[in-house]
Amino acid sequence: MQSWRRKSLWLALSASWLLILLRVFPVLRLAEPARRQAGAPQGWPRWLDAELLQSFSQPGELLEDGPQPPQAPRGGSCYRGACFDASRCRGGGLKVFVYPAVGPISETPRKVLTSIEGSRYHTASAAEACLLILVLSPDTPAGECHPELPQWDGGKNHLVLSLHPAPCLRIFQLGQAMVAEASPTMDTFRPGFDVALPLLPEAHPLRGGALGQLQQHSPLPGVALIAMAEERGGWRTVGTNFSACPWDGRCEQDHGPKQTHPRATLPNATFCLIPGRNPDALHFLQALQAGCIPVLLSPRWELPFSEVIDWTKAAVVADERLPLQVLAALQEMPLTRVLALRQQAQFLWDAYFSSVEKVIHTTLEIIQDRVSGASAHPSLLWNSPPGALLALSTFSTSPSDFPFYHLQQGSRPLGRFSALIWVGALGQPPLKLIQAVAGAQHCAQILVLWSSKKPPPPRWPETAVPLTVLDGHRKASDRFLPYSAISTDAILSLDAHSSLSTSEVDFAFMVWQSFPERMVGFLTWSHFWDETQGGWGYTGERANEFSMVLTSAAFYHRYYHTLFTHSLPKALRTLADESPPCVDVLMNFLVAAVTKLPPIKVPYGPWHQEAKPPLVPGSPRLRSEPRPAAQDCINQMAAGFGHMPLVSSRLRLDPVLFKDPVSVLRKKYRSLEKP
């Protein structure tokens, strides 16, 4: 009995001392940070150990997207209202002019100039621009850091941009100019005015970029829990002996089961420990691409795009003076939290960091949001797939208006669709098709886009829904313009030669309502890699998989018209106009690049096959098979996107009881099985 009492007393005293120690030396805080006070600048997370870490905003605050008061910078007098004249942007929105390069420049500044000139905000006239950009090159000698800029005006409405440490940035007289700098130090960064950029490697691709490396939802057996960034480059894995402190010389060093080669840039671990020194900022992007959760050890630099990205959902900030507590907290992190952090890291890499073009366009989009004020992107659009670059605020700022967020919000698109029938150069009035579509249960209106050389008929058949004739410009891409006459979220895109029954339309629309972010169609193509030609090809032959649906009969969300018109490079739209089959490829590229998902195929009766239109006027080929002359457009589009976005599928959705041996009277879409 005495022994039991002594043991109980000893356990109670030990527990008390442990609680006291934890209050004095707190472990890594993975809970949500405390709410910041109104008007306080947004910096790093305000964890419970506030004396050890600097402050940040609470994640819940990011959903409050009302106008924020101007914030004075650290050690400066410039802020948004004082040093940037937003009234110059109110006429035509944000227009950006970039000063041309003087003399030879390195590869990265050249990519920056190309990205700016290819953005939808670029203008060739400095007079009509409300933002003028000066790109600094790291190769510029210190004696040439003061170029003659006639529009400089003390730096007002200027952005000085540097993706790599540039000597000129330290001696350049910035005046009232904003600075977009890679990994700026926290004492020089001006929140709400400057833009923090990522530190990119020299070989970072112009567009597209490598995909994220996260392949599994949870770490595979044998995969290291922790990787440590090394000064000489590369990563070193850390073993499971948590008495070792990989960055603290006071602890016994445990180098783990293997050593990452210095040239291997991507770590193979669950957590990536990154010291807070500025040179280690390059490891940050490597961790994001690898799907390795960045653990930032007392960072001394501002996280990239921290103005809009909620980094508490993708990274962890820890105190480098508490190695044992940090390692223990990482080991005990719930697997659900680990998965959420890794998935968000992969999304952020793909949406904003995988190419120079995305980094530059994100920078411009942040400035556009500042100019827009109340019309800026809400935080949900920045921090949820597909990201703010693909959720244009010119279309809407409400997530419910986009096709991507219905599942998140537990909603469904409205139960009506608009039929958009394109009549090409030699087309005839699609009278039979109009009658079939007008009889569909959910059809709200029929729009006939007349692009034929012949004049439209003076009279059209009477229908149960409104019928409107729109004047086209005889371009294949006209069908994807954001026409104001379209009053519904869903669009049924049709050609004048298409042949569909009312049941096929009704069922396809029901399928689309369950997958509003995808294209749902009847006729399909598939892409493939041609080893002999060393390029991509596509075919309309029937196979066990497909990756594209033809827009001659397909449902999709009307937002893709806005994205097609305002997001795609003009060169790709011109290519589609020059080769009509390419317009199908381009639309499928666009939707696949946004959703990372394949289209959906629904039943299409074999009795319709002879009614498919020719590929081009006068061609004997059916449109389900692309002509060899048009094959090369898929390679040009893959080059324009920077990668191949198409995703293959082997799935077709059929109605319940489709072709089952039961009475026809029991089948809802019985006409799908017979002419």
PDB file of C-alpha atoms in Angstrom, residues 219-483:
ATOM      1  CA  PRO A 219       2.996   8.086 -46.859  1.00  0.00           C
ATOM      2  CA  LEU A 220       4.097   4.767 -48.299  1.00  0.00           C
ATOM      3  CA  PRO A 221       5.957   2.305 -46.084  1.00  0.00           C
ATOM      4  CA  GLY A 222       9.631   3.155 -46.086  1.00  0.00           C
ATOM      5  CA  VAL A 223       9.103   6.811 -47.002  1.00  0.00           C
ATOM      6  CA  ALA A 224      10.857   9.112 -44.579  1.00  0.00           C
ATOM      7  CA  LEU A 225       8.696  11.212 -42.296  1.00  0.00           C
ATOM      8  CA  ILE A 226      10.983  14.266 -42.458  1.00  0.00           C
ATOM      9  CA  ALA A 227      13.404  15.750 -44.974  1.00  0.00           C
ATOM     10  CA  MET A 228      15.790  18.552 -44.074  1.00  0.00           C
ATOM     11  CA  ALA A 229      16.859  21.228 -46.572  1.00  0.00           C
ATOM     12  CA  GLU A 230      20.628  21.415 -46.932  1.00  0.00           C
ATOM     13  CA  GLU A 231      22.681  24.516 -47.569  1.00  0.00           C
ATOM     14  CA  ARG A 232      24.494  23.031 -50.564  1.00  0.00           C
ATOM     15  CA  GLY A 233      21.183  22.106 -52.222  1.00  0.00           C
ATOM     16  CA  GLY A 234      19.225  18.897 -52.115  1.00  0.00           C
ATOM     17  CA  TRP A 235      17.568  17.264 -49.144  1.00  0.00           C
ATOM     18  CA  ARG A 236      18.628  14.972 -46.305  1.00  0.00           C
ATOM     19  CA  THR A 237      16.120  12.533 -44.877  1.00  0.00           C
ATOM     20  CA  VAL A 238      15.816  12.205 -41.123  1.00  0.00           C
ATOM     21  CA  GLY A 239      15.307   8.909 -39.339  1.00  0.00           C
ATOM     22  CA  THR A 240      12.626   8.001 -36.858  1.00  0.00           C
ATOM     23  CA  ASN A 241      14.841   8.573 -33.809  1.00  0.00           C
ATOM     24  CA  PHE A 242      13.167  11.646 -32.369  1.00  0.00           C
ATOM     25  CA  SER A 243      15.901  12.190 -29.835  1.00  0.00           C
ATOM     26  CA  ALA A 244      17.843  13.609 -32.800  1.00  0.00           C
ATOM     27  CA  CYS A 245      17.523  17.240 -33.832  1.00  0.00           C
ATOM     28  CA  PRO A 246      18.415  17.674 -37.487  1.00  0.00           C
ATOM     29  CA  TRP A 247      19.124  21.411 -37.240  1.00  0.00           C
ATOM     30  CA  ASP A 248      20.341  21.647 -33.632  1.00  0.00           C
ATOM     31  CA  GLY A 249      23.940  20.818 -32.841  1.00  0.00           C
ATOM     32  CA  ARG A 250      23.123  20.175 -29.187  1.00  0.00           C
ATOM     33  CA  CYS A 251      21.303  16.955 -30.121  1.00  0.00           C
ATOM     34  CA  GLU A 252      22.639  13.666 -31.306  1.00  0.00           C
ATOM     35  CA  GLN A 253      22.608  13.680 -35.100  1.00  0.00           C
ATOM     36  CA  ASP A 254      20.611  10.902 -36.796  1.00  0.00           C
ATOM     37  CA  HIS A 255      21.042  11.093 -40.572  1.00  0.00           C
ATOM     38  CA  GLY A 256      18.332   8.556 -41.215  1.00  0.00           C
ATOM     39  CA  PRO A 257      18.249   5.589 -43.533  1.00  0.00           C
ATOM     40  CA  LYS A 258      19.383   7.398 -46.687  1.00  0.00           C
ATOM     41  CA  GLN A 259      20.931  10.583 -48.025  1.00  0.00           C
ATOM     42  CA  THR A 260      19.351  12.594 -50.839  1.00  0.00           C
ATOM     43  CA  HIS A 261      21.771  13.377 -53.657  1.00  0.00           C
ATOM     44  CA  PRO A 262      22.547  17.109 -53.815  1.00  0.00           C
ATOM     45  CA  ARG A 263      21.189  17.272 -57.393  1.00  0.00           C
ATOM     46  CA  ALA A 264      17.881  15.680 -56.428  1.00  0.00           C
ATOM     47  CA  THR A 265      15.657  18.727 -56.082  1.00  0.00           C
ATOM     48  CA  LEU A 266      12.427  17.072 -54.871  1.00  0.00           C
ATOM     49  CA  PRO A 267      12.277  15.493 -51.423  1.00  0.00           C
ATOM     50  CA  ASN A 268      10.547  12.180 -50.786  1.00  0.00           C
ATOM     51  CA  ALA A 269       9.070  12.745 -47.350  1.00  0.00           C
ATOM     52  CA  THR A 270       5.927  13.879 -45.544  1.00  0.00           C
ATOM     53  CA  PHE A 271       7.357  17.002 -43.870  1.00  0.00           C
ATOM     54  CA  CYS A 272      10.103  19.256 -45.223  1.00  0.00           C
ATOM     55  CA  LEU A 273      12.007  21.285 -42.636  1.00  0.00           C
ATOM     56  CA  ILE A 274      13.143  24.600 -44.133  1.00  0.00           C
ATOM     57  CA  PRO A 275      15.371  26.948 -42.105  1.00  0.00           C
ATOM     58  CA  GLY A 276      14.367  30.589 -42.077  1.00  0.00           C
ATOM     59  CA  ARG A 277      17.383  31.952 -43.945  1.00  0.00           C
ATOM     60  CA  ASN A 278      16.631  33.622 -47.273  1.00  0.00           C
ATOM     61  CA  PRO A 279      18.751  31.262 -49.411  1.00  0.00           C
ATOM     62  CA  ASP A 280      16.525  28.415 -48.227  1.00  0.00           C
ATOM     63  CA  ALA A 281      13.450  30.032 -49.792  1.00  0.00           C
ATOM     64  CA  LEU A 282      14.186  28.073 -52.978  1.00  0.00           C
ATOM     65  CA  HIS A 283      13.493  24.841 -51.089  1.00  0.00           C
ATOM     66  CA  PHE A 284       9.984  26.089 -50.366  1.00  0.00           C
ATOM     67  CA  LEU A 285       8.757  25.589 -53.947  1.00  0.00           C
ATOM     68  CA  GLN A 286      10.481  22.215 -54.151  1.00  0.00           C
ATOM     69  CA  ALA A 287       8.494  21.074 -51.120  1.00  0.00           C
ATOM     70  CA  LEU A 288       5.219  22.305 -52.609  1.00  0.00           C
ATOM     71  CA  GLN A 289       5.834  20.462 -55.877  1.00  0.00           C
ATOM     72  CA  ALA A 290       6.747  17.243 -54.053  1.00  0.00           C
ATOM     73  CA  GLY A 291       3.603  17.334 -51.926  1.00  0.00           C
ATOM     74  CA  CYS A 292       5.844  17.599 -48.873  1.00  0.00           C
ATOM     75  CA  ILE A 293       4.398  19.824 -46.141  1.00  0.00           C
ATOM     76  CA  PRO A 294       6.742  22.813 -45.648  1.00  0.00           C
ATOM     77  CA  VAL A 295       7.741  23.305 -42.003  1.00  0.00           C
ATOM     78  CA  LEU A 296       9.239  26.788 -41.838  1.00  0.00           C
ATOM     79  CA  LEU A 297      11.663  27.243 -38.965  1.00  0.00           C
ATOM     80  CA  SER A 298      11.421  30.853 -37.797  1.00  0.00           C
ATOM     81  CA  PRO A 299      11.379  32.272 -41.342  1.00  0.00           C
ATOM     82  CA  ARG A 300      12.854  35.698 -41.925  1.00  0.00           C
ATOM     83  CA  TRP A 301      11.222  36.217 -45.336  1.00  0.00           C
ATOM     84  CA  GLU A 302       7.665  36.898 -46.427  1.00  0.00           C
ATOM     85  CA  LEU A 303       5.802  33.959 -47.906  1.00  0.00           C
ATOM     86  CA  PRO A 304       4.904  34.405 -51.595  1.00  0.00           C
ATOM     87  CA  PHE A 305       1.519  35.985 -52.336  1.00  0.00           C
ATOM     88  CA  SER A 306       0.716  36.045 -48.614  1.00  0.00           C
ATOM     89  CA  GLU A 307      -1.782  38.824 -49.291  1.00  0.00           C
ATOM     90  CA  VAL A 308      -4.225  36.356 -50.852  1.00  0.00           C
ATOM     91  CA  ILE A 309      -2.998  32.817 -50.057  1.00  0.00           C
ATOM     92  CA  ASP A 310      -3.945  31.301 -46.715  1.00  0.00           C
ATOM     93  CA  TRP A 311      -0.690  29.494 -45.932  1.00  0.00           C
ATOM     94  CA  THR A 312      -2.071  28.027 -42.698  1.00  0.00           C
ATOM     95  CA  LYS A 313      -3.828  25.475 -44.942  1.00  0.00           C
ATOM     96  CA  ALA A 314      -0.631  24.287 -46.648  1.00  0.00           C
ATOM     97  CA  ALA A 315       2.381  24.967 -44.415  1.00  0.00           C
ATOM     98  CA  VAL A 316       3.468  24.920 -40.772  1.00  0.00           C
ATOM     99  CA  VAL A 317       5.448  27.624 -38.976  1.00  0.00           C
ATOM    100  CA  ALA A 318       7.611  26.478 -36.075  1.00  0.00           C
ATOM    101  CA  ASP A 319      10.249  27.844 -33.748  1.00  0.00           C
ATOM    102  CA  GLU A 320      13.727  26.555 -34.571  1.00  0.00           C
ATOM    103  CA  ARG A 321      14.689  26.839 -30.875  1.00  0.00           C
ATOM    104  CA  LEU A 322      12.305  24.025 -29.912  1.00  0.00           C
ATOM    105  CA  PRO A 323      13.492  21.070 -32.003  1.00  0.00           C
ATOM    106  CA  LEU A 324      12.241  18.221 -29.820  1.00  0.00           C
ATOM    107  CA  GLN A 325       8.769  19.692 -29.457  1.00  0.00           C
ATOM    108  CA  VAL A 326       8.510  20.374 -33.200  1.00  0.00           C
ATOM    109  CA  LEU A 327       9.505  16.831 -34.128  1.00  0.00           C
ATOM    110  CA  ALA A 328       7.106  15.324 -31.611  1.00  0.00           C
ATOM    111  CA  ALA A 329       4.228  17.481 -32.833  1.00  0.00           C
ATOM    112  CA  LEU A 330       4.861  16.471 -36.447  1.00  0.00           C
ATOM    113  CA  GLN A 331       4.918  12.822 -35.501  1.00  0.00           C
ATOM    114  CA  GLU A 332       1.575  13.117 -33.723  1.00  0.00           C
ATOM    115  CA  MET A 333      -0.227  15.152 -36.406  1.00  0.00           C
ATOM    116  CA  PRO A 334      -3.508  13.412 -37.435  1.00  0.00           C
ATOM    117  CA  LEU A 335      -3.434  11.772 -40.851  1.00  0.00           C
ATOM    118  CA  THR A 336      -6.496  13.743 -41.957  1.00  0.00           C
ATOM    119  CA  ARG A 337      -4.643  16.987 -41.258  1.00  0.00           C
ATOM    120  CA  VAL A 338      -1.563  15.681 -43.062  1.00  0.00           C
ATOM    121  CA  LEU A 339      -3.610  14.805 -46.140  1.00  0.00           C
ATOM    122  CA  ALA A 340      -5.356  18.203 -46.189  1.00  0.00           C
ATOM    123  CA  LEU A 341      -2.046  20.066 -45.973  1.00  0.00           C
ATOM    124  CA  ARG A 342      -0.427  17.963 -48.709  1.00  0.00           C
ATOM    125  CA  GLN A 343      -3.372  18.345 -51.076  1.00  0.00           C
ATOM    126  CA  GLN A 344      -3.462  22.115 -50.555  1.00  0.00           C
ATOM    127  CA  ALA A 345       0.292  22.331 -51.190  1.00  0.00           C
ATOM    128  CA  GLN A 346      -0.201  20.512 -54.500  1.00  0.00           C
ATOM    129  CA  PHE A 347      -3.069  22.785 -55.503  1.00  0.00           C
ATOM    130  CA  LEU A 348      -1.090  25.956 -54.756  1.00  0.00           C
ATOM    131  CA  TRP A 349       1.900  24.665 -56.710  1.00  0.00           C
ATOM    132  CA  ASP A 350      -0.192  23.906 -59.775  1.00  0.00           C
ATOM    133  CA  ALA A 351      -2.347  27.051 -59.612  1.00  0.00           C
ATOM    134  CA  TYR A 352       0.243  29.750 -58.913  1.00  0.00           C
ATOM    135  CA  PHE A 353       3.858  28.543 -58.912  1.00  0.00           C
ATOM    136  CA  SER A 354       4.536  25.850 -61.533  1.00  0.00           C
ATOM    137  CA  SER A 355       5.585  28.321 -64.273  1.00  0.00           C
ATOM    138  CA  VAL A 356       6.898  31.851 -64.681  1.00  0.00           C
ATOM    139  CA  GLU A 357       3.684  32.775 -66.497  1.00  0.00           C
ATOM    140  CA  LYS A 358       1.525  31.759 -63.523  1.00  0.00           C
ATOM    141  CA  VAL A 359       3.724  33.683 -61.091  1.00  0.00           C
ATOM    142  CA  ILE A 360       3.504  36.854 -63.194  1.00  0.00           C
ATOM    143  CA  HIS A 361      -0.220  36.529 -63.878  1.00  0.00           C
ATOM    144  CA  THR A 362      -0.865  35.962 -60.162  1.00  0.00           C
ATOM    145  CA  THR A 363       1.044  39.157 -59.389  1.00  0.00           C
ATOM    146  CA  LEU A 364      -1.087  41.120 -61.853  1.00  0.00           C
ATOM    147  CA  GLU A 365      -4.281  39.527 -60.525  1.00  0.00           C
ATOM    148  CA  ILE A 366      -3.425  40.641 -56.977  1.00  0.00           C
ATOM    149  CA  ILE A 367      -2.978  44.226 -58.174  1.00  0.00           C
ATOM    150  CA  GLN A 368      -6.217  43.951 -60.153  1.00  0.00           C
ATOM    151  CA  ASP A 369      -8.017  42.883 -56.961  1.00  0.00           C
ATOM    152  CA  ARG A 370      -6.620  45.936 -55.178  1.00  0.00           C
ATOM    153  CA  VAL A 371      -7.955  48.166 -57.942  1.00  0.00           C
ATOM    154  CA  SER A 372     -11.335  46.380 -58.034  1.00  0.00           C
ATOM    155  CA  GLY A 373     -12.068  46.855 -54.339  1.00  0.00           C
ATOM    156  CA  ALA A 374     -15.457  45.275 -53.639  1.00  0.00           C
ATOM    157  CA  SER A 375     -15.277  43.365 -56.951  1.00  0.00           C
ATOM    158  CA  ALA A 376     -12.106  41.529 -55.945  1.00  0.00           C
ATOM    159  CA  HIS A 377     -11.873  37.745 -55.678  1.00  0.00           C
ATOM    160  CA  PRO A 378     -13.146  36.400 -52.365  1.00  0.00           C
ATOM    161  CA  SER A 379     -10.692  34.271 -50.420  1.00  0.00           C
ATOM    162  CA  LEU A 380     -12.491  31.047 -51.351  1.00  0.00           C
ATOM    163  CA  LEU A 381     -11.643  31.565 -55.023  1.00  0.00           C
ATOM    164  CA  TRP A 382      -7.967  32.145 -54.226  1.00  0.00           C
ATOM    165  CA  ASN A 383      -7.637  29.164 -51.904  1.00  0.00           C
ATOM    166  CA  SER A 384      -9.810  26.534 -53.611  1.00  0.00           C
ATOM    167  CA  PRO A 385      -9.343  24.772 -56.963  1.00  0.00           C
ATOM    168  CA  PRO A 386      -9.054  25.843 -59.703  1.00  0.00           C
ATOM    169  CA  GLY A 387      -7.781  29.124 -58.223  1.00  0.00           C
ATOM    170  CA  ALA A 388      -8.300  32.807 -58.903  1.00  0.00           C
ATOM    171  CA  LEU A 389      -6.460  32.801 -62.238  1.00  0.00           C
ATOM    172  CA  LEU A 390      -9.167  30.531 -63.643  1.00  0.00           C
ATOM    173  CA  ALA A 391     -12.105  32.090 -61.773  1.00  0.00           C
ATOM    174  CA  LEU A 392     -12.307  35.469 -63.480  1.00  0.00           C
ATOM    175  CA  SER A 393     -13.757  38.254 -61.364  1.00  0.00           C
ATOM    176  CA  THR A 394     -15.069  39.898 -64.550  1.00  0.00           C
ATOM    177  CA  PHE A 395     -17.583  37.035 -64.720  1.00  0.00           C
ATOM    178  CA  SER A 396     -18.597  37.027 -61.055  1.00  0.00           C
ATOM    179  CA  THR A 397     -17.247  37.158 -57.512  1.00  0.00           C
ATOM    180  CA  SER A 398     -19.865  34.764 -56.138  1.00  0.00           C
ATOM    181  CA  PRO A 399     -18.688  31.129 -55.938  1.00  0.00           C
ATOM    182  CA  SER A 400     -22.202  29.898 -56.703  1.00  0.00           C
ATOM    183  CA  ASP A 401     -21.988  31.393 -60.210  1.00  0.00           C
ATOM    184  CA  PHE A 402     -19.028  29.204 -61.167  1.00  0.00           C
ATOM    185  CA  PRO A 403     -19.277  25.512 -62.052  1.00  0.00           C
ATOM    186  CA  PHE A 404     -16.537  24.420 -59.596  1.00  0.00           C
ATOM    187  CA  TYR A 405     -17.999  25.054 -56.142  1.00  0.00           C
ATOM    188  CA  HIS A 406     -21.444  23.421 -56.159  1.00  0.00           C
ATOM    189  CA  LEU A 407     -20.209  20.325 -54.321  1.00  0.00           C
ATOM    190  CA  GLN A 408     -18.454  22.450 -51.674  1.00  0.00           C
ATOM    191  CA  GLN A 409     -21.560  24.521 -51.080  1.00  0.00           C
ATOM    192  CA  GLY A 410     -24.074  21.699 -51.370  1.00  0.00           C
ATOM    193  CA  SER A 411     -25.908  23.317 -54.280  1.00  0.00           C
ATOM    194  CA  ARG A 412     -26.935  22.396 -57.821  1.00  0.00           C
ATOM    195  CA  PRO A 413     -27.135  24.436 -61.024  1.00  0.00           C
ATOM    196  CA  LEU A 414     -30.498  25.832 -62.014  1.00  0.00           C
ATOM    197  CA  GLY A 415     -32.690  23.297 -63.802  1.00  0.00           C
ATOM    198  CA  ARG A 416     -32.836  24.873 -67.277  1.00  0.00           C
ATOM    199  CA  PHE A 417     -30.518  25.087 -70.282  1.00  0.00           C
ATOM    200  CA  SER A 418     -30.049  27.208 -73.408  1.00  0.00           C
ATOM    201  CA  ALA A 419     -29.549  25.531 -76.787  1.00  0.00           C
ATOM    202  CA  LEU A 420     -26.962  27.335 -78.927  1.00  0.00           C
ATOM    203  CA  ILE A 421     -27.139  26.099 -82.543  1.00  0.00           C
ATOM    204  CA  TRP A 422     -24.276  27.172 -84.795  1.00  0.00           C
ATOM    205  CA  VAL A 423     -25.074  27.428 -88.505  1.00  0.00           C
ATOM    206  CA  GLY A 424     -21.810  27.436 -90.467  1.00  0.00           C
ATOM    207  CA  ALA A 425     -20.781  28.839 -93.841  1.00  0.00           C
ATOM    208  CA  LEU A 426     -22.928  26.555 -96.020  1.00  0.00           C
ATOM    209  CA  GLY A 427     -25.420  25.493 -93.378  1.00  0.00           C
ATOM    210  CA  GLN A 428     -29.171  25.213 -93.765  1.00  0.00           C
ATOM    211  CA  PRO A 429     -31.805  26.145 -91.168  1.00  0.00           C
ATOM    212  CA  PRO A 430     -31.883  23.248 -88.648  1.00  0.00           C
ATOM    213  CA  LEU A 431     -35.669  23.004 -88.507  1.00  0.00           C
ATOM    214  CA  LYS A 432     -35.887  19.367 -87.388  1.00  0.00           C
ATOM    215  CA  LEU A 433     -33.235  19.868 -84.716  1.00  0.00           C
ATOM    216  CA  ILE A 434     -35.042  22.938 -83.379  1.00  0.00           C
ATOM    217  CA  GLN A 435     -38.260  20.963 -82.953  1.00  0.00           C
ATOM    218  CA  ALA A 436     -36.461  18.117 -81.134  1.00  0.00           C
ATOM    219  CA  VAL A 437     -34.626  20.433 -78.729  1.00  0.00           C
ATOM    220  CA  ALA A 438     -37.647  22.643 -78.072  1.00  0.00           C
ATOM    221  CA  GLY A 439     -39.541  19.576 -76.875  1.00  0.00           C
ATOM    222  CA  ALA A 440     -36.933  18.838 -74.180  1.00  0.00           C
ATOM    223  CA  GLN A 441     -38.255  19.035 -70.645  1.00  0.00           C
ATOM    224  CA  HIS A 442     -35.677  21.554 -69.383  1.00  0.00           C
ATOM    225  CA  CYS A 443     -35.056  23.746 -72.430  1.00  0.00           C
ATOM    226  CA  ALA A 444     -35.383  27.458 -71.594  1.00  0.00           C
ATOM    227  CA  GLN A 445     -34.482  29.057 -74.934  1.00  0.00           C
ATOM    228  CA  ILE A 446     -33.011  28.369 -78.374  1.00  0.00           C
ATOM    229  CA  LEU A 447     -30.344  30.641 -79.836  1.00  0.00           C
ATOM    230  CA  VAL A 448     -29.413  30.236 -83.502  1.00  0.00           C
ATOM    231  CA  LEU A 449     -25.958  31.637 -84.241  1.00  0.00           C
ATOM    232  CA  TRP A 450     -26.193  32.407 -87.969  1.00  0.00           C
ATOM    233  CA  SER A 451     -22.720  32.395 -89.573  1.00  0.00           C
ATOM    234  CA  SER A 452     -23.802  31.216 -93.015  1.00  0.00           C
ATOM    235  CA  LYS A 453     -23.153  33.123 -96.222  1.00  0.00           C
ATOM    236  CA  LYS A 454     -26.834  32.800 -97.030  1.00  0.00           C
ATOM    237  CA  PRO A 455     -29.300  35.134 -95.338  1.00  0.00           C
ATOM    238  CA  PRO A 456     -31.403  33.592 -92.554  1.00  0.00           C
ATOM    239  CA  PRO A 457     -34.986  32.607 -93.424  1.00  0.00           C
ATOM    240  CA  PRO A 458     -37.624  35.258 -92.734  1.00  0.00           C
ATOM    241  CA  ARG A 459     -39.766  32.824 -90.737  1.00  0.00           C
ATOM    242  CA  TRP A 460     -38.844  30.159 -88.197  1.00  0.00           C
ATOM    243  CA  PRO A 461     -40.969  27.321 -86.817  1.00  0.00           C
ATOM    244  CA  GLU A 462     -43.131  28.058 -83.822  1.00  0.00           C
ATOM    245  CA  THR A 463     -41.711  26.566 -80.627  1.00  0.00           C
ATOM    246  CA  ALA A 464     -42.770  26.287 -77.005  1.00  0.00           C
ATOM    247  CA  VAL A 465     -39.653  28.218 -75.932  1.00  0.00           C
ATOM    248  CA  PRO A 466     -38.256  31.572 -77.147  1.00  0.00           C
ATOM    249  CA  LEU A 467     -36.135  31.394 -80.311  1.00  0.00           C
ATOM    250  CA  THR A 468     -33.558  34.119 -81.037  1.00  0.00           C
ATOM    251  CA  VAL A 469     -31.318  34.488 -84.100  1.00  0.00           C
ATOM    252  CA  LEU A 470     -27.848  35.951 -83.438  1.00  0.00           C
ATOM    253  CA  ASP A 471     -25.583  37.343 -86.135  1.00  0.00           C
ATOM    254  CA  GLY A 472     -22.235  35.507 -86.292  1.00  0.00           C
ATOM    255  CA  HIS A 473     -18.949  36.559 -87.878  1.00  0.00           C
ATOM    256  CA  ARG A 474     -18.271  33.341 -89.806  1.00  0.00           C
ATOM    257  CA  LYS A 475     -15.566  32.183 -87.419  1.00  0.00           C
ATOM    258  CA  ALA A 476     -15.581  28.793 -85.752  1.00  0.00           C
ATOM    259  CA  SER A 477     -14.761  30.377 -82.390  1.00  0.00           C
ATOM    260  CA  ASP A 478     -17.853  32.627 -82.563  1.00  0.00           C
ATOM    261  CA  ARG A 479     -19.897  29.907 -80.913  1.00  0.00           C
ATOM    262  CA  PHE A 480     -17.846  30.335 -77.710  1.00  0.00           C
ATOM    263  CA  LEU A 481     -18.312  34.076 -77.246  1.00  0.00           C
ATOM    264  CA  PRO A 482     -20.031  35.112 -73.974  1.00  0.00           C
ATOM    265  CA  TYR A 483     -23.331  36.213 -75.507  1.00  0.00           C
TER     266      TYR A 483
END
